[in-house]
Amino acid sequence: LAKTTQPISMDSYEGQEVNITCSHNNIATNDYITWYQQFPSQGPRFIIQGYKTKVTNEVASLFIPADRKSSTLSLPRVSLSDTAVYYCLGVGYNNNDMRFGAGTRLTVKP
Amino acid sequence: NAGVTQTPKFQVLKTGQSMTLQCAQDMNHEYMSWYRQDPGMGLRLIHYSVGAGITDQGEVPNGYNVSRSTTEDFPLRLLSAAPSQTSVYFCASSSGMGYTFGSGTRLTVV
């Protein structure tokens, strides 16, 4: 299972773009990179998943370079409601043995 | 659709008591997992299942049992509750990409 490393915390301001980088030097060939968001007192919510290059959905973009040793979650124009903990995980094809790290606590300020 | 339903939402147990945390999903997902989350920490995987009749251990399985007799249900049993099992427990399910989490069960063992 890939061990991931993320910054413990980040601060941003409303309207800015936020990029959270995750390191996963030992990611397996078959692993996908998956990001979750968690608000206080709630379960995590799936944001985005990718294998390589760039993936975009209505919430975020995920950039994975060719060597796949890191990835960057990009949140465009954040708002106060984006204040949450963001988790990066390397997961196998079936996503059936996911291990969460400590995550990145993002605080968006007015 | 209800998604992933966990019951109860809150529970207080005395040391040595046993109980079952219920988890049900109505999305016909093959994969289901149980996590615990201690204050200020990331989630830790307890047990997971890749289909009815198949379960496996995660990071912290000691003190917990699971079974998967149907696709819909994945109960977690605490055999003899200990104060160290005080935590928030999350159940999650997936069909292969991205897990849907329940709202959690907050368990206190006194």
PDB file of C-alpha atoms in Angstrom:
ATOM      1  CA  LEU A   1       0.000   0.000   0.000  1.00  0.00           C
ATOM      2  CA  ALA A   2       1.314   3.400  -0.941  1.00  0.00           C
ATOM      3  CA  LYS A   3       2.403   5.633   1.939  1.00  0.00           C
ATOM      4  CA  THR A   4       1.369   9.217   1.297  1.00  0.00           C
ATOM      5  CA  THR A   5       2.746  12.444   2.740  1.00  0.00           C
ATOM      6  CA  GLN A   6       0.771  15.702   2.801  1.00  0.00           C
ATOM      7  CA  PRO A   7       1.173  19.054   4.544  1.00  0.00           C
ATOM      8  CA  ILE A   8      -0.555  19.021   7.912  1.00  0.00           C
ATOM      9  CA  SER A   9      -2.316  22.327   7.344  1.00  0.00           C
ATOM     10  CA  MET A  10      -2.825  25.103   4.816  1.00  0.00           C
ATOM     11  CA  ASP A  11      -4.501  28.496   4.926  1.00  0.00           C
ATOM     12  CA  SER A  12      -6.139  30.304   2.047  1.00  0.00           C
ATOM     13  CA  TYR A  13      -8.555  33.139   1.334  1.00  0.00           C
ATOM     14  CA  GLU A  14     -11.902  33.108  -0.357  1.00  0.00           C
ATOM     15  CA  GLY A  15     -11.685  33.232  -4.130  1.00  0.00           C
ATOM     16  CA  GLN A  16      -8.156  31.884  -4.353  1.00  0.00           C
ATOM     17  CA  GLU A  17      -7.073  28.696  -6.054  1.00  0.00           C
ATOM     18  CA  VAL A  18      -5.699  26.132  -3.612  1.00  0.00           C
ATOM     19  CA  ASN A  19      -3.217  23.421  -4.551  1.00  0.00           C
ATOM     20  CA  ILE A  20      -2.557  20.584  -2.110  1.00  0.00           C
ATOM     21  CA  THR A  21       0.374  18.356  -2.989  1.00  0.00           C
ATOM     22  CA  CYS A  22       0.715  14.751  -1.911  1.00  0.00           C
ATOM     23  CA  SER A  23       3.900  12.672  -2.123  1.00  0.00           C
ATOM     24  CA  HIS A  24       3.660   8.926  -2.786  1.00  0.00           C
ATOM     25  CA  ASN A  25       7.148   7.771  -3.748  1.00  0.00           C
ATOM     26  CA  ASN A  26       6.401   4.040  -3.467  1.00  0.00           C
ATOM     27  CA  ILE A  27       3.093   3.971  -5.277  1.00  0.00           C
ATOM     28  CA  ALA A  28       2.398   0.615  -6.924  1.00  0.00           C
ATOM     29  CA  THR A  29       1.942   0.300 -10.653  1.00  0.00           C
ATOM     30  CA  ASN A  30      -1.732  -0.540 -10.274  1.00  0.00           C
ATOM     31  CA  ASP A  31      -2.587   2.049  -7.597  1.00  0.00           C
ATOM     32  CA  TYR A  32      -4.896   4.979  -8.245  1.00  0.00           C
ATOM     33  CA  ILE A  33      -4.628   8.310  -6.448  1.00  0.00           C
ATOM     34  CA  THR A  34      -7.822   9.219  -4.645  1.00  0.00           C
ATOM     35  CA  TRP A  35      -8.793  12.321  -2.688  1.00  0.00           C
ATOM     36  CA  TYR A  36     -11.452  12.669  -0.010  1.00  0.00           C
ATOM     37  CA  GLN A  37     -12.847  15.680   1.848  1.00  0.00           C
ATOM     38  CA  GLN A  38     -14.069  15.538   5.439  1.00  0.00           C
ATOM     39  CA  PHE A  39     -16.057  18.120   7.377  1.00  0.00           C
ATOM     40  CA  PRO A  40     -16.266  17.986  11.190  1.00  0.00           C
ATOM     41  CA  SER A  41     -18.628  15.317  12.507  1.00  0.00           C
ATOM     42  CA  GLN A  42     -19.186  13.853   9.034  1.00  0.00           C
ATOM     43  CA  GLY A  43     -17.811  10.922   7.095  1.00  0.00           C
ATOM     44  CA  PRO A  44     -15.333  11.582   4.280  1.00  0.00           C
ATOM     45  CA  ARG A  45     -16.673  12.455   0.847  1.00  0.00           C
ATOM     46  CA  PHE A  46     -15.061  11.228  -2.362  1.00  0.00           C
ATOM     47  CA  ILE A  47     -13.723  14.125  -4.467  1.00  0.00           C
ATOM     48  CA  ILE A  48     -11.690  12.764  -7.342  1.00  0.00           C
ATOM     49  CA  GLN A  49      -9.568   9.848  -8.496  1.00  0.00           C
ATOM     50  CA  GLY A  50      -6.925   9.469 -11.182  1.00  0.00           C
ATOM     51  CA  TYR A  51      -4.112   7.299 -12.481  1.00  0.00           C
ATOM     52  CA  LYS A  52      -1.939   9.732 -14.414  1.00  0.00           C
ATOM     53  CA  THR A  53      -1.966  13.111 -16.209  1.00  0.00           C
ATOM     54  CA  LYS A  54      -4.964  15.281 -15.419  1.00  0.00           C
ATOM     55  CA  VAL A  55      -8.486  14.556 -14.253  1.00  0.00           C
ATOM     56  CA  THR A  56     -11.131  17.238 -13.807  1.00  0.00           C
ATOM     57  CA  ASN A  57     -14.652  17.168 -12.441  1.00  0.00           C
ATOM     58  CA  GLU A  58     -17.123  19.785 -11.230  1.00  0.00           C
ATOM     59  CA  VAL A  59     -15.389  20.072  -7.877  1.00  0.00           C
ATOM     60  CA  ALA A  60     -11.635  19.819  -8.453  1.00  0.00           C
ATOM     61  CA  SER A  61      -8.743  18.910 -10.709  1.00  0.00           C
ATOM     62  CA  LEU A  62      -6.109  16.289 -10.051  1.00  0.00           C
ATOM     63  CA  PHE A  63      -2.651  16.506 -11.614  1.00  0.00           C
ATOM     64  CA  ILE A  64      -0.388  13.444 -11.628  1.00  0.00           C
ATOM     65  CA  PRO A  65       3.039  13.722 -13.317  1.00  0.00           C
ATOM     66  CA  ALA A  66       4.463  10.957 -15.473  1.00  0.00           C
ATOM     67  CA  ASP A  67       6.566   9.438 -12.656  1.00  0.00           C
ATOM     68  CA  ARG A  68       3.456   9.283 -10.409  1.00  0.00           C
ATOM     69  CA  LYS A  69       5.527   9.987  -7.292  1.00  0.00           C
ATOM     70  CA  SER A  70       3.324  12.911  -6.356  1.00  0.00           C
ATOM     71  CA  SER A  71      -0.039  14.420  -7.150  1.00  0.00           C
ATOM     72  CA  THR A  72      -1.707  17.803  -6.724  1.00  0.00           C
ATOM     73  CA  LEU A  73      -5.322  18.454  -5.876  1.00  0.00           C
ATOM     74  CA  SER A  74      -6.453  21.816  -7.205  1.00  0.00           C
ATOM     75  CA  LEU A  75      -9.532  23.563  -5.809  1.00  0.00           C
ATOM     76  CA  PRO A  76     -10.545  26.569  -7.914  1.00  0.00           C
ATOM     77  CA  ARG A  77     -11.846  29.719  -6.214  1.00  0.00           C
ATOM     78  CA  VAL A  78     -12.351  28.312  -2.727  1.00  0.00           C
ATOM     79  CA  SER A  79     -15.071  29.518  -0.401  1.00  0.00           C
ATOM     80  CA  LEU A  80     -15.476  29.339   3.380  1.00  0.00           C
ATOM     81  CA  SER A  81     -17.401  26.089   2.939  1.00  0.00           C
ATOM     82  CA  ASP A  82     -14.286  24.405   1.543  1.00  0.00           C
ATOM     83  CA  THR A  83     -12.712  24.507   5.013  1.00  0.00           C
ATOM     84  CA  ALA A  84     -12.185  20.813   5.723  1.00  0.00           C
ATOM     85  CA  VAL A  85      -9.602  18.053   5.988  1.00  0.00           C
ATOM     86  CA  TYR A  86      -8.413  16.641   2.665  1.00  0.00           C
ATOM     87  CA  TYR A  87      -7.000  13.129   2.409  1.00  0.00           C
ATOM     88  CA  CYS A  88      -4.807  11.702  -0.327  1.00  0.00           C
ATOM     89  CA  LEU A  89      -4.719   7.924  -0.698  1.00  0.00           C
ATOM     90  CA  GLY A  90      -3.093   5.413  -3.011  1.00  0.00           C
ATOM     91  CA  VAL A  91      -5.585   2.640  -3.576  1.00  0.00           C
ATOM     92  CA  GLY A  92      -5.659  -0.579  -5.512  1.00  0.00           C
ATOM     93  CA  TYR A  93      -7.882  -1.096  -8.522  1.00  0.00           C
ATOM     94  CA  ASN A  94     -10.890  -2.183  -6.475  1.00  0.00           C
ATOM     95  CA  ASN A  95     -10.440   0.454  -3.751  1.00  0.00           C
ATOM     96  CA  ASN A  96     -11.138  -2.225  -1.181  1.00  0.00           C
ATOM     97  CA  ASP A  97      -8.281  -1.660   1.266  1.00  0.00           C
ATOM     98  CA  MET A  98      -7.973   2.087   1.721  1.00  0.00           C
ATOM     99  CA  ARG A  99      -5.641   3.493   4.366  1.00  0.00           C
ATOM    100  CA  PHE A 100      -6.094   7.121   5.393  1.00  0.00           C
ATOM    101  CA  GLY A 101      -3.238   9.273   6.639  1.00  0.00           C
ATOM    102  CA  ALA A 102      -3.561  12.379   8.793  1.00  0.00           C
ATOM    103  CA  GLY A 103      -4.722  14.534   5.872  1.00  0.00           C
ATOM    104  CA  THR A 104      -4.342  18.265   5.234  1.00  0.00           C
ATOM    105  CA  ARG A 105      -6.458  20.663   7.244  1.00  0.00           C
ATOM    106  CA  LEU A 106      -7.425  23.496   4.893  1.00  0.00           C
ATOM    107  CA  THR A 107      -8.729  26.698   6.444  1.00  0.00           C
ATOM    108  CA  VAL A 108     -10.325  29.249   4.129  1.00  0.00           C
ATOM    109  CA  LYS A 109     -10.476  32.758   5.544  1.00  0.00           C
ATOM    110  CA  PRO A 110     -12.745  35.644   4.503  1.00  0.00           C
TER     111      PRO A 110
ATOM    112  CA  ASN B   1     -31.804   6.434  -1.990  1.00  0.00           C
ATOM    113  CA  ALA B   2     -30.734   6.342   1.631  1.00  0.00           C
ATOM    114  CA  GLY B   3     -27.084   5.555   0.782  1.00  0.00           C
ATOM    115  CA  VAL B   4     -25.184   4.153   3.775  1.00  0.00           C
ATOM    116  CA  THR B   5     -27.175   4.001   7.002  1.00  0.00           C
ATOM    117  CA  GLN B   6     -25.500   3.506  10.370  1.00  0.00           C
ATOM    118  CA  THR B   7     -27.274   2.819  13.625  1.00  0.00           C
ATOM    119  CA  PRO B   8     -27.147   3.857  16.363  1.00  0.00           C
ATOM    120  CA  LYS B   9     -25.771   7.405  16.029  1.00  0.00           C
ATOM    121  CA  PHE B  10     -24.656   7.501  19.661  1.00  0.00           C
ATOM    122  CA  GLN B  11     -23.929   4.744  22.176  1.00  0.00           C
ATOM    123  CA  VAL B  12     -22.474   4.537  25.668  1.00  0.00           C
ATOM    124  CA  LEU B  13     -21.181   1.159  26.819  1.00  0.00           C
ATOM    125  CA  LYS B  14     -19.697  -0.092  30.028  1.00  0.00           C
ATOM    126  CA  THR B  15     -16.351  -1.836  29.926  1.00  0.00           C
ATOM    127  CA  GLY B  16     -16.816  -5.495  29.082  1.00  0.00           C
ATOM    128  CA  GLN B  17     -20.173  -5.114  27.382  1.00  0.00           C
ATOM    129  CA  SER B  18     -20.670  -6.275  23.825  1.00  0.00           C
ATOM    130  CA  MET B  19     -22.680  -4.653  21.064  1.00  0.00           C
ATOM    131  CA  THR B  20     -23.209  -4.560  17.327  1.00  0.00           C
ATOM    132  CA  LEU B  21     -22.943  -1.457  15.185  1.00  0.00           C
ATOM    133  CA  GLN B  22     -25.250  -1.761  12.218  1.00  0.00           C
ATOM    134  CA  CYS B  23     -24.451  -0.700   8.659  1.00  0.00           C
ATOM    135  CA  ALA B  24     -26.732  -1.039   5.656  1.00  0.00           C
ATOM    136  CA  GLN B  25     -26.413   0.216   2.091  1.00  0.00           C
ATOM    137  CA  ASP B  26     -29.037   0.238  -0.635  1.00  0.00           C
ATOM    138  CA  MET B  27     -26.769   0.851  -3.630  1.00  0.00           C
ATOM    139  CA  ASN B  28     -25.927  -2.813  -4.330  1.00  0.00           C
ATOM    140  CA  HIS B  29     -22.244  -2.092  -3.678  1.00  0.00           C
ATOM    141  CA  GLU B  30     -19.857  -5.013  -3.494  1.00  0.00           C
ATOM    142  CA  TYR B  31     -17.274  -3.394  -1.258  1.00  0.00           C
ATOM    143  CA  MET B  32     -17.880  -2.347   2.334  1.00  0.00           C
ATOM    144  CA  SER B  33     -15.529  -1.206   5.073  1.00  0.00           C
ATOM    145  CA  TRP B  34     -15.461  -0.159   8.700  1.00  0.00           C
ATOM    146  CA  TYR B  35     -13.219   2.622  10.002  1.00  0.00           C
ATOM    147  CA  ARG B  36     -12.653   4.245  13.346  1.00  0.00           C
ATOM    148  CA  GLN B  37     -11.597   7.832  13.843  1.00  0.00           C
ATOM    149  CA  ASP B  38     -10.151   9.085  17.092  1.00  0.00           C
ATOM    150  CA  PRO B  39     -10.206  12.821  17.911  1.00  0.00           C
ATOM    151  CA  GLY B  40      -7.925  14.845  15.627  1.00  0.00           C
ATOM    152  CA  MET B  41      -6.763  11.746  13.776  1.00  0.00           C
ATOM    153  CA  GLY B  42      -7.254  10.207  10.378  1.00  0.00           C
ATOM    154  CA  LEU B  43      -9.403   7.149   9.790  1.00  0.00           C
ATOM    155  CA  ARG B  44      -8.077   3.673  10.515  1.00  0.00           C
ATOM    156  CA  LEU B  45      -9.389   0.614   8.705  1.00  0.00           C
ATOM    157  CA  ILE B  46     -10.839  -2.089  10.956  1.00  0.00           C
ATOM    158  CA  HIS B  47     -12.296  -4.682   8.569  1.00  0.00           C
ATOM    159  CA  TYR B  48     -13.442  -4.739   4.992  1.00  0.00           C
ATOM    160  CA  SER B  49     -15.429  -6.965   2.648  1.00  0.00           C
ATOM    161  CA  VAL B  50     -15.275  -7.441  -1.101  1.00  0.00           C
ATOM    162  CA  GLY B  51     -18.600  -9.250  -1.312  1.00  0.00           C
ATOM    163  CA  ALA B  52     -21.128 -11.348   0.564  1.00  0.00           C
ATOM    164  CA  GLY B  53     -19.390 -14.082   2.525  1.00  0.00           C
ATOM    165  CA  ILE B  54     -15.919 -12.508   2.192  1.00  0.00           C
ATOM    166  CA  THR B  55     -14.246 -10.390   4.860  1.00  0.00           C
ATOM    167  CA  ASP B  56     -10.687  -9.415   5.671  1.00  0.00           C
ATOM    168  CA  GLN B  57      -8.776  -7.572   8.371  1.00  0.00           C
ATOM    169  CA  GLY B  58      -7.567  -3.999   8.128  1.00  0.00           C
ATOM    170  CA  GLU B  59      -5.088  -2.071  10.253  1.00  0.00           C
ATOM    171  CA  VAL B  60      -6.772  -2.383  13.659  1.00  0.00           C
ATOM    172  CA  PRO B  61      -8.978  -5.523  13.728  1.00  0.00           C
ATOM    173  CA  ASN B  62      -8.360  -6.652  17.311  1.00  0.00           C
ATOM    174  CA  GLY B  63     -11.483  -6.571  19.471  1.00  0.00           C
ATOM    175  CA  TYR B  64     -13.840  -6.453  16.496  1.00  0.00           C
ATOM    176  CA  ASN B  65     -15.664  -9.057  14.432  1.00  0.00           C
ATOM    177  CA  VAL B  66     -17.548  -8.679  11.170  1.00  0.00           C
ATOM    178  CA  SER B  67     -19.682 -10.810   8.911  1.00  0.00           C
ATOM    179  CA  ARG B  68     -21.232 -10.218   5.494  1.00  0.00           C
ATOM    180  CA  SER B  69     -24.175 -12.531   5.004  1.00  0.00           C
ATOM    181  CA  THR B  70     -25.889 -10.215   2.498  1.00  0.00           C
ATOM    182  CA  THR B  71     -24.708  -7.578   0.047  1.00  0.00           C
ATOM    183  CA  GLU B  72     -26.621  -4.889   1.920  1.00  0.00           C
ATOM    184  CA  ASP B  73     -25.500  -5.406   5.517  1.00  0.00           C
ATOM    185  CA  PHE B  74     -22.086  -5.306   7.194  1.00  0.00           C
ATOM    186  CA  PRO B  75     -22.418  -5.279  11.005  1.00  0.00           C
ATOM    187  CA  LEU B  76     -19.444  -4.626  13.283  1.00  0.00           C
ATOM    188  CA  ARG B  77     -19.368  -6.463  16.605  1.00  0.00           C
ATOM    189  CA  LEU B  78     -17.467  -5.316  19.650  1.00  0.00           C
ATOM    190  CA  LEU B  79     -16.773  -8.449  21.645  1.00  0.00           C
ATOM    191  CA  SER B  80     -15.852  -6.937  25.023  1.00  0.00           C
ATOM    192  CA  ALA B  81     -15.792  -3.166  24.990  1.00  0.00           C
ATOM    193  CA  ALA B  82     -12.734  -1.340  26.319  1.00  0.00           C
ATOM    194  CA  PRO B  83     -12.182   2.407  26.912  1.00  0.00           C
ATOM    195  CA  SER B  84      -9.610   2.339  24.078  1.00  0.00           C
ATOM    196  CA  GLN B  85     -12.483   1.629  21.701  1.00  0.00           C
ATOM    197  CA  THR B  86     -14.045   5.003  22.407  1.00  0.00           C
ATOM    198  CA  SER B  87     -14.167   6.537  18.947  1.00  0.00           C
ATOM    199  CA  VAL B  88     -16.345   7.511  16.007  1.00  0.00           C
ATOM    200  CA  TYR B  89     -17.031   4.582  13.715  1.00  0.00           C
ATOM    201  CA  PHE B  90     -17.712   5.007  10.015  1.00  0.00           C
ATOM    202  CA  CYS B  91     -19.072   2.449   7.606  1.00  0.00           C
ATOM    203  CA  ALA B  92     -18.530   2.893   3.876  1.00  0.00           C
ATOM    204  CA  SER B  93     -19.444   1.169   0.637  1.00  0.00           C
ATOM    205  CA  SER B  94     -18.280   1.283  -2.969  1.00  0.00           C
ATOM    206  CA  SER B  95     -18.884  -0.255  -6.365  1.00  0.00           C
ATOM    207  CA  GLY B  96     -15.260   0.296  -7.388  1.00  0.00           C
ATOM    208  CA  MET B  97     -14.525   4.021  -7.571  1.00  0.00           C
ATOM    209  CA  GLY B  98     -14.956   6.194  -4.551  1.00  0.00           C
ATOM    210  CA  TYR B  99     -16.518   5.176  -1.265  1.00  0.00           C
ATOM    211  CA  THR B 100     -19.778   6.521   0.151  1.00  0.00           C
ATOM    212  CA  PHE B 101     -19.547   6.952   3.904  1.00  0.00           C
ATOM    213  CA  GLY B 102     -22.252   6.817   6.517  1.00  0.00           C
ATOM    214  CA  SER B 103     -22.766   9.569   9.069  1.00  0.00           C
ATOM    215  CA  GLY B 104     -20.990   7.652  11.815  1.00  0.00           C
ATOM    216  CA  THR B 105     -21.629   6.130  15.230  1.00  0.00           C
ATOM    217  CA  ARG B 106     -20.126   7.934  18.188  1.00  0.00           C
ATOM    218  CA  LEU B 107     -19.218   5.296  20.780  1.00  0.00           C
ATOM    219  CA  THR B 108     -18.116   5.979  24.334  1.00  0.00           C
ATOM    220  CA  VAL B 109     -16.883   3.174  26.570  1.00  0.00           C
ATOM    221  CA  VAL B 110     -16.807   3.991  30.284  1.00  0.00           C
TER     222      VAL B 110
END
